[in-house]
N, CA, C and O atoms as a MOPAC input file, in Angstrom:
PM7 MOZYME 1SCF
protein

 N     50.22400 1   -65.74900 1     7.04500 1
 C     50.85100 1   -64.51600 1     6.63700 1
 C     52.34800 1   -64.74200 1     6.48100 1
 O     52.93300 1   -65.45100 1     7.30100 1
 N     53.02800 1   -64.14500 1     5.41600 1
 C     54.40200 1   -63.96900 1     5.40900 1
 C     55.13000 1   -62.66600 1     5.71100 1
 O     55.00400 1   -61.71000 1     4.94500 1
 N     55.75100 1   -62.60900 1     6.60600 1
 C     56.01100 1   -61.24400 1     6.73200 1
 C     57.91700 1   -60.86700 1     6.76000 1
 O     58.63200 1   -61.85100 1     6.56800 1
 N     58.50700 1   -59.73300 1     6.95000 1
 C     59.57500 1   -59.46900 1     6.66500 1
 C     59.63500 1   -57.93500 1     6.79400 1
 O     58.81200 1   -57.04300 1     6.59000 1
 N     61.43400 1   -57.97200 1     7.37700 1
 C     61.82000 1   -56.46700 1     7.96900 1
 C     62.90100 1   -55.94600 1     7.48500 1
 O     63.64200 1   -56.68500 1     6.83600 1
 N     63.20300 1   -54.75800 1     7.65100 1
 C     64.94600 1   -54.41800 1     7.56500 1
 C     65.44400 1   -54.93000 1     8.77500 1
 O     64.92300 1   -55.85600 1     9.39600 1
 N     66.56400 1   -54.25400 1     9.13800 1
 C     67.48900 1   -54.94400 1    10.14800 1
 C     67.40500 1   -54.34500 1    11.56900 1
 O     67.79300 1   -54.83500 1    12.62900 1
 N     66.52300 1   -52.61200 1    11.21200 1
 C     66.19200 1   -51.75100 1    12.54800 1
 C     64.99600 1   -51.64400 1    12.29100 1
 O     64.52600 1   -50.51400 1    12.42900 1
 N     64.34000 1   -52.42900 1    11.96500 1
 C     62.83300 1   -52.63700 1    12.33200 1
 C     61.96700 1   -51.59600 1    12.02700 1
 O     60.85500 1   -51.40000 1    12.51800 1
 N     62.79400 1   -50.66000 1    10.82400 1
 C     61.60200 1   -49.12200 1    10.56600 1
 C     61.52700 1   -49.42300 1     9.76600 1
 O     61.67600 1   -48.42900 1     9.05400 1
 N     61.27400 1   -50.74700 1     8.80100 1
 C     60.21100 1   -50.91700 1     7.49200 1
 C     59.56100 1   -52.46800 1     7.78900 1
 O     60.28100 1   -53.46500 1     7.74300 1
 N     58.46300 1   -52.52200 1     8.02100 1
 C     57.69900 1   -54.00400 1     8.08100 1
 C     57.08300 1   -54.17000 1     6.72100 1
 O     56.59800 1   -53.15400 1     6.22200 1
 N     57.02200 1   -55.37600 1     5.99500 1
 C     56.02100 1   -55.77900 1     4.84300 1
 C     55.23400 1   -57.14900 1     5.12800 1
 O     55.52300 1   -57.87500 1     6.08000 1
 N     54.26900 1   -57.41600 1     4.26100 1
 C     53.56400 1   -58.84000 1     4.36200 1
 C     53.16600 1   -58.94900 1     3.28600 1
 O     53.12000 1   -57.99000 1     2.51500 1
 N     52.78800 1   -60.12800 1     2.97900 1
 C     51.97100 1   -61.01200 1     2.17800 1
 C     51.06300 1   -61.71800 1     2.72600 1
 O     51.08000 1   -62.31600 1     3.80200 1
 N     50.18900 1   -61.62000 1     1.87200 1
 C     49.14000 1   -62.59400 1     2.53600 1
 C     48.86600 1   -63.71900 1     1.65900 1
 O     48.83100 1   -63.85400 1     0.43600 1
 N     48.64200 1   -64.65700 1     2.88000 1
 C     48.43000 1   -66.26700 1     2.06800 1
 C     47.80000 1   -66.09500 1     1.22300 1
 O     46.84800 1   -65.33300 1     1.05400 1
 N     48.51000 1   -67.13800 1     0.30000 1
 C     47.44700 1   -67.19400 1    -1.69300 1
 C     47.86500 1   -66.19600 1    -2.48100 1
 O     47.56600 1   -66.32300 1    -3.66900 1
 N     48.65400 1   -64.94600 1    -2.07900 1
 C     48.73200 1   -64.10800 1    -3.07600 1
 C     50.49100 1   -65.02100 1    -3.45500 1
 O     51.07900 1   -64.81300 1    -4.51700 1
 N     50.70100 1   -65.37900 1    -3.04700 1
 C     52.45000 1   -65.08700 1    -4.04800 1
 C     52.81100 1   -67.01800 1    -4.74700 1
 O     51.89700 1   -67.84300 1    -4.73700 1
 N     53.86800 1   -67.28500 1    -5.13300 1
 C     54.74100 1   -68.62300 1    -4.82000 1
 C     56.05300 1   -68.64500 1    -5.09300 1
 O     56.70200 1   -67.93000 1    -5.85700 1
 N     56.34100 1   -69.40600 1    -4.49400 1
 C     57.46300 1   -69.95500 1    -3.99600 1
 C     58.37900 1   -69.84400 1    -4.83900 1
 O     58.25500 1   -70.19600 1    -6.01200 1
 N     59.55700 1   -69.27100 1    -4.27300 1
 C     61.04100 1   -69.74200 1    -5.44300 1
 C     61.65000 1   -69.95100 1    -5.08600 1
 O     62.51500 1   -70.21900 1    -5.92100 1
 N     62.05000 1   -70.10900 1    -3.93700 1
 C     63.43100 1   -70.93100 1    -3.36700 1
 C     63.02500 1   -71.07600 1    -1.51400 1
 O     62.05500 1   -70.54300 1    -0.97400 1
 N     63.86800 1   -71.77000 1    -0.96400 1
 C     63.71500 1   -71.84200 1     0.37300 1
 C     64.82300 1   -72.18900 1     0.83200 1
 O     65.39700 1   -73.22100 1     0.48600 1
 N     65.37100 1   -71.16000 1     1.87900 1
 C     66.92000 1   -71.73800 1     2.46500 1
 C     67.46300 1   -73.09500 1     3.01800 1
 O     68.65900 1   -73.38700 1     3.03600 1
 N     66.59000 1   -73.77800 1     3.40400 1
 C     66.41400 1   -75.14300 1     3.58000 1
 C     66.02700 1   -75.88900 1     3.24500 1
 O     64.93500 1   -75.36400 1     3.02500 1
 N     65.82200 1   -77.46400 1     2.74400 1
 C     64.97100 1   -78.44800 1     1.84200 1
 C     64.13700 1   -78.30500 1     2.72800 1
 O     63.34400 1   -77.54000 1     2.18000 1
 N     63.51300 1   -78.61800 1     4.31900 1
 C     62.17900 1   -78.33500 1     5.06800 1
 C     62.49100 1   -77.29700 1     5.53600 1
 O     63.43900 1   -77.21800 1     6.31700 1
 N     61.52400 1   -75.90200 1     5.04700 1
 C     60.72300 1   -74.96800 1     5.97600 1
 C     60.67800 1   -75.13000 1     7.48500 1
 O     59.60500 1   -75.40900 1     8.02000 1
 N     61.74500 1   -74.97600 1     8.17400 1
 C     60.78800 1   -74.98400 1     9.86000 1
 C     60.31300 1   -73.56200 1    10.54800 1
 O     60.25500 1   -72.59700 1     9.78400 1
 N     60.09000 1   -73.43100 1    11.44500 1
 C     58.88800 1   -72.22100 1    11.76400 1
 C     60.10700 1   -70.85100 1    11.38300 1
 O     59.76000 1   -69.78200 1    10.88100 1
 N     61.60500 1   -71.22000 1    11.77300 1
 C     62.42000 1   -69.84200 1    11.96700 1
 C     63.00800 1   -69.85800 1    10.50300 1
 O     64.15900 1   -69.43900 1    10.37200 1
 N     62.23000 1   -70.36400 1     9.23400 1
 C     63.32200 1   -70.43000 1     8.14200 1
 C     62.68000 1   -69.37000 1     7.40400 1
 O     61.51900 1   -68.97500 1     7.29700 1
 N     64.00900 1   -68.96900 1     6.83800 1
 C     63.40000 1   -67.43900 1     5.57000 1
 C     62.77800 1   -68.72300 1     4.22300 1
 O     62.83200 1   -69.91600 1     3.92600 1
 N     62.27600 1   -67.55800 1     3.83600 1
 C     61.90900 1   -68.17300 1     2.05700 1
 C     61.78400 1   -67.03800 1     1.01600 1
 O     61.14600 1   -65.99500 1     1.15600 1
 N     62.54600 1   -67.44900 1    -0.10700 1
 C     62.01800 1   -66.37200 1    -0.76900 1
 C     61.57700 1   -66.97700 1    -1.77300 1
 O     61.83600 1   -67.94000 1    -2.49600 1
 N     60.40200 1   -65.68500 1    -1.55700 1
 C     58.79300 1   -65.51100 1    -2.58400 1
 C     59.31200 1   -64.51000 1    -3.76500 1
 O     60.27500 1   -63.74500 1    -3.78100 1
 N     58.04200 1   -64.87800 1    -5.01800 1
 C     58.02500 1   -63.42700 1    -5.56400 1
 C     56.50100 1   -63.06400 1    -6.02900 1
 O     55.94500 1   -63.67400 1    -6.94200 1
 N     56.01600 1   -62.22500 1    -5.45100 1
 C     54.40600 1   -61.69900 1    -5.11200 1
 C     54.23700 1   -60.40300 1    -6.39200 1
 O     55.21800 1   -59.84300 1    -6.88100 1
 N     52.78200 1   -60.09000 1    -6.78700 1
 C     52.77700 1   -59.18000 1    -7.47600 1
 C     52.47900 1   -57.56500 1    -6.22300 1
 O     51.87800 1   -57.38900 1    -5.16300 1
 N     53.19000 1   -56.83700 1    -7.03000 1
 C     53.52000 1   -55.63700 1    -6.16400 1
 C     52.11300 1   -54.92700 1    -5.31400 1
 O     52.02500 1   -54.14000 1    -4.37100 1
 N     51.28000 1   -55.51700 1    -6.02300 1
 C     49.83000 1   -55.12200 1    -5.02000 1
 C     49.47700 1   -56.01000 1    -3.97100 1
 O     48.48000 1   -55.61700 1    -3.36500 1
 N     49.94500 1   -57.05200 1    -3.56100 1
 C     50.06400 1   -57.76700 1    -2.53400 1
 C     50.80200 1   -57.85200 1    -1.18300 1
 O     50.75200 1   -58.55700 1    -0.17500 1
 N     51.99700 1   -56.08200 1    -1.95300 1
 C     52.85400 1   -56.53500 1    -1.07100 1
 C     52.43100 1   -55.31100 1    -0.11000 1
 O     52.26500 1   -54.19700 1    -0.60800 1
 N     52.21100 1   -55.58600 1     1.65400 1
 C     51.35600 1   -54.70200 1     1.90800 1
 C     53.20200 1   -53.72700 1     3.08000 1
 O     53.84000 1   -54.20700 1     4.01700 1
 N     53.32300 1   -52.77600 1     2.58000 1
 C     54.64400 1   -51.99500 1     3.54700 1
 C     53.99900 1   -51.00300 1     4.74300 1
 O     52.89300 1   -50.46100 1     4.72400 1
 N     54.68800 1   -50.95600 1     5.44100 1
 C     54.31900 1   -50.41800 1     6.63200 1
 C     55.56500 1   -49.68500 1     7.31900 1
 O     56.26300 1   -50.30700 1     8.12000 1
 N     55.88100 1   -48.09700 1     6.93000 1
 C     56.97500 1   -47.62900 1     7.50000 1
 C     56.31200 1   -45.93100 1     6.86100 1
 O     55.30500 1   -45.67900 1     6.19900 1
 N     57.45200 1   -44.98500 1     7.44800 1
 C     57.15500 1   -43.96700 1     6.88700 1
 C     57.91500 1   -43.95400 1     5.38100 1
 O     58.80800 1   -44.68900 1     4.96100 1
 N     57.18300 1   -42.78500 1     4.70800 1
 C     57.41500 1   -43.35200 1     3.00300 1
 C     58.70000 1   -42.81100 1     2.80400 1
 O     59.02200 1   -43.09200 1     1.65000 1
 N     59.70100 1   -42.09600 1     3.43200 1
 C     60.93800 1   -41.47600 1     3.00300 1
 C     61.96100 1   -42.70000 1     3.53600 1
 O     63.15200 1   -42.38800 1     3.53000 1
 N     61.58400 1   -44.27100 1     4.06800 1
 C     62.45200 1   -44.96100 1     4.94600 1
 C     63.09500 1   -46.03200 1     3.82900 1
 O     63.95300 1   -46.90800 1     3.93200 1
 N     62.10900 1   -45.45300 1     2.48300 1
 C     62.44300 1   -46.69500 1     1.35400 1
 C     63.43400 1   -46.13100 1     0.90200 1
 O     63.69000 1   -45.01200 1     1.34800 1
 N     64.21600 1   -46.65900 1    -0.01900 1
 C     64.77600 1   -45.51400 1    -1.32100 1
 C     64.90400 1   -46.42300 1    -2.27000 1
 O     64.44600 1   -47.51400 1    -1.93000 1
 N     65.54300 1   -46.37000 1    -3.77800 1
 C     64.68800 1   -46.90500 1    -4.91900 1
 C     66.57200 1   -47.06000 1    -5.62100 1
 O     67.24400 1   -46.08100 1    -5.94500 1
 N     67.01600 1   -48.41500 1    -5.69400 1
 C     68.32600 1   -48.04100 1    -6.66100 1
 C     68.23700 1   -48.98000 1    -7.70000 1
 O     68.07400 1   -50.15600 1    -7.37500 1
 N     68.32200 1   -48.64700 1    -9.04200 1
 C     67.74000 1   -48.82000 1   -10.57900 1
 C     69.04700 1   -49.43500 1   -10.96100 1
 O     69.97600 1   -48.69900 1   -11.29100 1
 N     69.18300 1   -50.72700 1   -10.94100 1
 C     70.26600 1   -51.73100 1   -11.47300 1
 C     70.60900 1   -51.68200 1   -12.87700 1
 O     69.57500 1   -51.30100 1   -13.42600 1
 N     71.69000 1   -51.89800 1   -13.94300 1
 C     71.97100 1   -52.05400 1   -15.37800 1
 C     71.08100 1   -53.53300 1   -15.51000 1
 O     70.84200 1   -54.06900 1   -16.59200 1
 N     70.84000 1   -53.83000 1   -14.76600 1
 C     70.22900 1   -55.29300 1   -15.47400 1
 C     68.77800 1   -55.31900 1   -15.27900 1
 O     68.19400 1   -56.36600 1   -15.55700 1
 N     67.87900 1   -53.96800 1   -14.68800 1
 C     66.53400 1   -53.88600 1   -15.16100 1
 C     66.06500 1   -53.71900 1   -13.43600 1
 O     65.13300 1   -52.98500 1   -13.10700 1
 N     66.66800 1   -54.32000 1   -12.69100 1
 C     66.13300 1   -54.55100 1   -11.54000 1
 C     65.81600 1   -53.40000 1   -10.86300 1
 O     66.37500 1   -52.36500 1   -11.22600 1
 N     65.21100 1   -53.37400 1   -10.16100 1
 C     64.64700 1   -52.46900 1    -9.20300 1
 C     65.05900 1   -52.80800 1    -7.60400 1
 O     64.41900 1   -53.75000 1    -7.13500 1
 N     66.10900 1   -52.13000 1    -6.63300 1
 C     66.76900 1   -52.60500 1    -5.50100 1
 C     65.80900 1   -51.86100 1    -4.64200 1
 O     65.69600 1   -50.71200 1    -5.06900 1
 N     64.83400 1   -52.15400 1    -3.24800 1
 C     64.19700 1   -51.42800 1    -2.40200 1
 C     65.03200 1   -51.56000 1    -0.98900 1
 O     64.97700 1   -52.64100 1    -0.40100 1
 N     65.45200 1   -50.97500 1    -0.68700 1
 C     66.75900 1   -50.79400 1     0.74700 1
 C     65.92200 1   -49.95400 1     1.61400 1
 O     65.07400 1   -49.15400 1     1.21800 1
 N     66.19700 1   -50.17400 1     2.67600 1
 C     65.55000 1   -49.26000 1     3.77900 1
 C     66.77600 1   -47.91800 1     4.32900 1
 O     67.90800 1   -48.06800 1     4.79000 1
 N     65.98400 1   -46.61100 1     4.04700 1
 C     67.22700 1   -45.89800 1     4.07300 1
 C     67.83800 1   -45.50200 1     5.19700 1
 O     68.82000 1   -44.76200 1     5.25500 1
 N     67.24900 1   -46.00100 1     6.10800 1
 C     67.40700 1   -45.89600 1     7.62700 1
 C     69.02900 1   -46.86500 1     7.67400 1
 O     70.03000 1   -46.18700 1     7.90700 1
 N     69.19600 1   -48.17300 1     7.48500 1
 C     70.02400 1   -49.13900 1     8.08200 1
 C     70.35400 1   -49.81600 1     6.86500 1
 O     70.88800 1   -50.90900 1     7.05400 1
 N     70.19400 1   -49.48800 1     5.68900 1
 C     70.52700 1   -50.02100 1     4.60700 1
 C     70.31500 1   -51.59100 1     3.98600 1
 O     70.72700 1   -52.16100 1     2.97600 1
 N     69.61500 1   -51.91000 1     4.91300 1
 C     68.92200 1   -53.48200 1     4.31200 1
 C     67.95000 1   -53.56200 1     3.05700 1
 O     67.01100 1   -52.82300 1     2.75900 1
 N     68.57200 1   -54.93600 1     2.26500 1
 C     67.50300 1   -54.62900 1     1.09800 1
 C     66.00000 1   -55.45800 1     1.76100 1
 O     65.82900 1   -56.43300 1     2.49300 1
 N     65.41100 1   -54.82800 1     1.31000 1
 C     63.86000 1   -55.37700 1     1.55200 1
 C     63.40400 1   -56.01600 1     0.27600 1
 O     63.27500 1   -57.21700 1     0.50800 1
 N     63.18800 1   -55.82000 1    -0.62100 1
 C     62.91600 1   -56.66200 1    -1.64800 1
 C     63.43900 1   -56.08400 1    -3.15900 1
 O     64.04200 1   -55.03200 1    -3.37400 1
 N     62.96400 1   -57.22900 1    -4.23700 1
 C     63.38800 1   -56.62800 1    -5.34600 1
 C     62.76500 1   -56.59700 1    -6.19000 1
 O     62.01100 1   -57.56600 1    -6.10300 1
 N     62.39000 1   -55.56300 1    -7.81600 1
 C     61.30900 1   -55.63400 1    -8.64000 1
 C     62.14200 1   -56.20200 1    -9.55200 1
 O     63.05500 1   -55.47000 1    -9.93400 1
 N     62.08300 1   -57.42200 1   -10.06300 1
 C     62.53400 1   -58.13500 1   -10.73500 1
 C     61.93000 1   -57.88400 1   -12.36700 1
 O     62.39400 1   -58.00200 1   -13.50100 1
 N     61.08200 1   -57.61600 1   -11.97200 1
 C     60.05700 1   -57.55700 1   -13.57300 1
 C     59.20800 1   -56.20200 1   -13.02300 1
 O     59.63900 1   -55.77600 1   -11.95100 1
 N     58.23500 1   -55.57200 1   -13.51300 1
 C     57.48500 1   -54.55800 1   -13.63400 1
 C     56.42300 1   -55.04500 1   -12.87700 1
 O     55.74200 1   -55.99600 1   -13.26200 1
 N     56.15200 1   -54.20700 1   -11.37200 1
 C     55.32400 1   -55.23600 1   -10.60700 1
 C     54.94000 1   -56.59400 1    -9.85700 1
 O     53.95200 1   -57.10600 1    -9.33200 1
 N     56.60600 1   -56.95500 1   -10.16700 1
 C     56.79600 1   -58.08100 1    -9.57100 1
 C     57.92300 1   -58.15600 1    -8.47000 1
 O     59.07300 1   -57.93500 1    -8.84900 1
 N     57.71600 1   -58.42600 1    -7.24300 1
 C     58.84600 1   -57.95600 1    -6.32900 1
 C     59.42100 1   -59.52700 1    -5.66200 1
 O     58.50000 1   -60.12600 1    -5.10800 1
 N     60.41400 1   -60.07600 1    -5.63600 1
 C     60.86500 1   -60.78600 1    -4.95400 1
 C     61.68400 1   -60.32700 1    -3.03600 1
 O     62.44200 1   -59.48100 1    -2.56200 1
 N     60.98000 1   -61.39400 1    -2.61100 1
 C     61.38700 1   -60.61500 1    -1.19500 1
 C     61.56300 1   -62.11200 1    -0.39200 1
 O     61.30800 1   -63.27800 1    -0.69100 1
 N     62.06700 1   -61.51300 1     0.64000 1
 C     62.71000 1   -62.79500 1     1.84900 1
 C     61.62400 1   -62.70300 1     2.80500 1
 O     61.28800 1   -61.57800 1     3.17500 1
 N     60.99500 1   -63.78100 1     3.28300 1
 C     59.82900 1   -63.48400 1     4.26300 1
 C     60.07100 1   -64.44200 1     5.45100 1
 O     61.09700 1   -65.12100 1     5.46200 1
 N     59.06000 1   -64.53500 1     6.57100 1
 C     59.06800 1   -65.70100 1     7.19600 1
 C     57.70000 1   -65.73800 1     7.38300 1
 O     57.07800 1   -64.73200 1     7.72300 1
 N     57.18300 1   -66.79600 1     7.19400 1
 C     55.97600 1   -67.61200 1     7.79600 1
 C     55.16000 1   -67.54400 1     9.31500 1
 O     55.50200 1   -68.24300 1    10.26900 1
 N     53.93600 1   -66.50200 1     9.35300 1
 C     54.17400 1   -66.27400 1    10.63800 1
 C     52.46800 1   -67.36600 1    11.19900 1
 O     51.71400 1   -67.29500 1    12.17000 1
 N     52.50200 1   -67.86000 1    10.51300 1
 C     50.84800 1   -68.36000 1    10.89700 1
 C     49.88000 1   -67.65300 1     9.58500 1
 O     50.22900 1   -66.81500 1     8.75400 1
 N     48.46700 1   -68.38100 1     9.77000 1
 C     47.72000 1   -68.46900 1     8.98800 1
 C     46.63800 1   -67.47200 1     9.47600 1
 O     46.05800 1   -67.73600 1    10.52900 1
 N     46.25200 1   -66.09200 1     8.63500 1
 C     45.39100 1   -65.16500 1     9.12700 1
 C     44.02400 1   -65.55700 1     9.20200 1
 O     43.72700 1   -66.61600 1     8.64900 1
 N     43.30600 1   -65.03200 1     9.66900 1
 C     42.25400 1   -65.69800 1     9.71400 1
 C     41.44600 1   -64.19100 1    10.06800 1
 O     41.89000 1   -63.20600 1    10.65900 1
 N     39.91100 1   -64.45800 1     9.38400 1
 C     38.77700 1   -63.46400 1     8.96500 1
 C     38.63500 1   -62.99700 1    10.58700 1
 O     38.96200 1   -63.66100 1    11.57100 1
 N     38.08500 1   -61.74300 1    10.55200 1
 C     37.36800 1   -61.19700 1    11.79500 1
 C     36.17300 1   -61.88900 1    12.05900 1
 O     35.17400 1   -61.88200 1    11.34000 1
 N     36.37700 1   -62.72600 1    13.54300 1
 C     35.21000 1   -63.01700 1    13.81100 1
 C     35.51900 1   -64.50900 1    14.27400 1
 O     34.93800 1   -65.06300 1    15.20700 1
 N     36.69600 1   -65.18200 1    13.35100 1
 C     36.66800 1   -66.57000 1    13.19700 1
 C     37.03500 1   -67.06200 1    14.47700 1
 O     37.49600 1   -66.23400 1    15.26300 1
 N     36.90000 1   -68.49700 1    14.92800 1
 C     38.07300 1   -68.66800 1    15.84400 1
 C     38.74400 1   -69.78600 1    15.64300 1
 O     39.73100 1   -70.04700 1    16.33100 1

C-alpha cells in the first residue's frame, strides 16, 4: 500500500499496489521512510476524511490543486482529467483476507 496525509492528520489517502507508477522518487534508493511521487488514476485514489476537509483550487495552467482545508497542505494534484499526482510513502504490501 502507498499511503499519504496532510500535516494534521484530518485527510488520509492510499493507493493500492498495481494501480499507479512511478514518477519521481526523492532519493536514487527508496528506503522504508522515503516519499515518492506517484501519479494514479483518480479511481484508485481511495480518501478518507470528512468531505468539507478538501477544497479544490483551479490553476491557469489546467491543474487541479487538492489542499486540506483544515491545515492547508496540498494532498495531491489533477494534473490531467482523472489523473492525480500525489506524494505517498510505502507502507507494506496488502494482502487478501484470510492470507497469512
Amino acid at each position: 500500500m502507498y499511503r499519504g496525509n496532510c500535516k494534521c492528520q484530518a485527510v488520509h489517502f492510499e493507493l493500492a499496489d498495481g494501480n499507479h507508477f512511478e514518477a519521481h522518487s526523492s532519493t536514487s534508493l527508496p528506503t522504508d521512510d522515503s516519499k515518492i511521487l506517484l501519479e494514479a488514476d483518480k479511481q484508485h485514489v481511495i480518501v478518507d476524511c470528512a468531505p468539507s476537509s478538501v477544497a479544490r483550487l483551479h490553476a491557469s495552467s489546467g491543474e487541479t490543486h487538492h489542499i486540506c482545508h483544515i491545515c492547508g497542505s496540498l494532498l495531491f494534484v489533477e494534473v490531467k482529467p482523472n489523473t492525480f499526482q500525489l506524494e505517498v510513502m510505502f507502507t507494506g504490501h496488502s494482502k487478501p483476507v484470510g492470507a497469512i
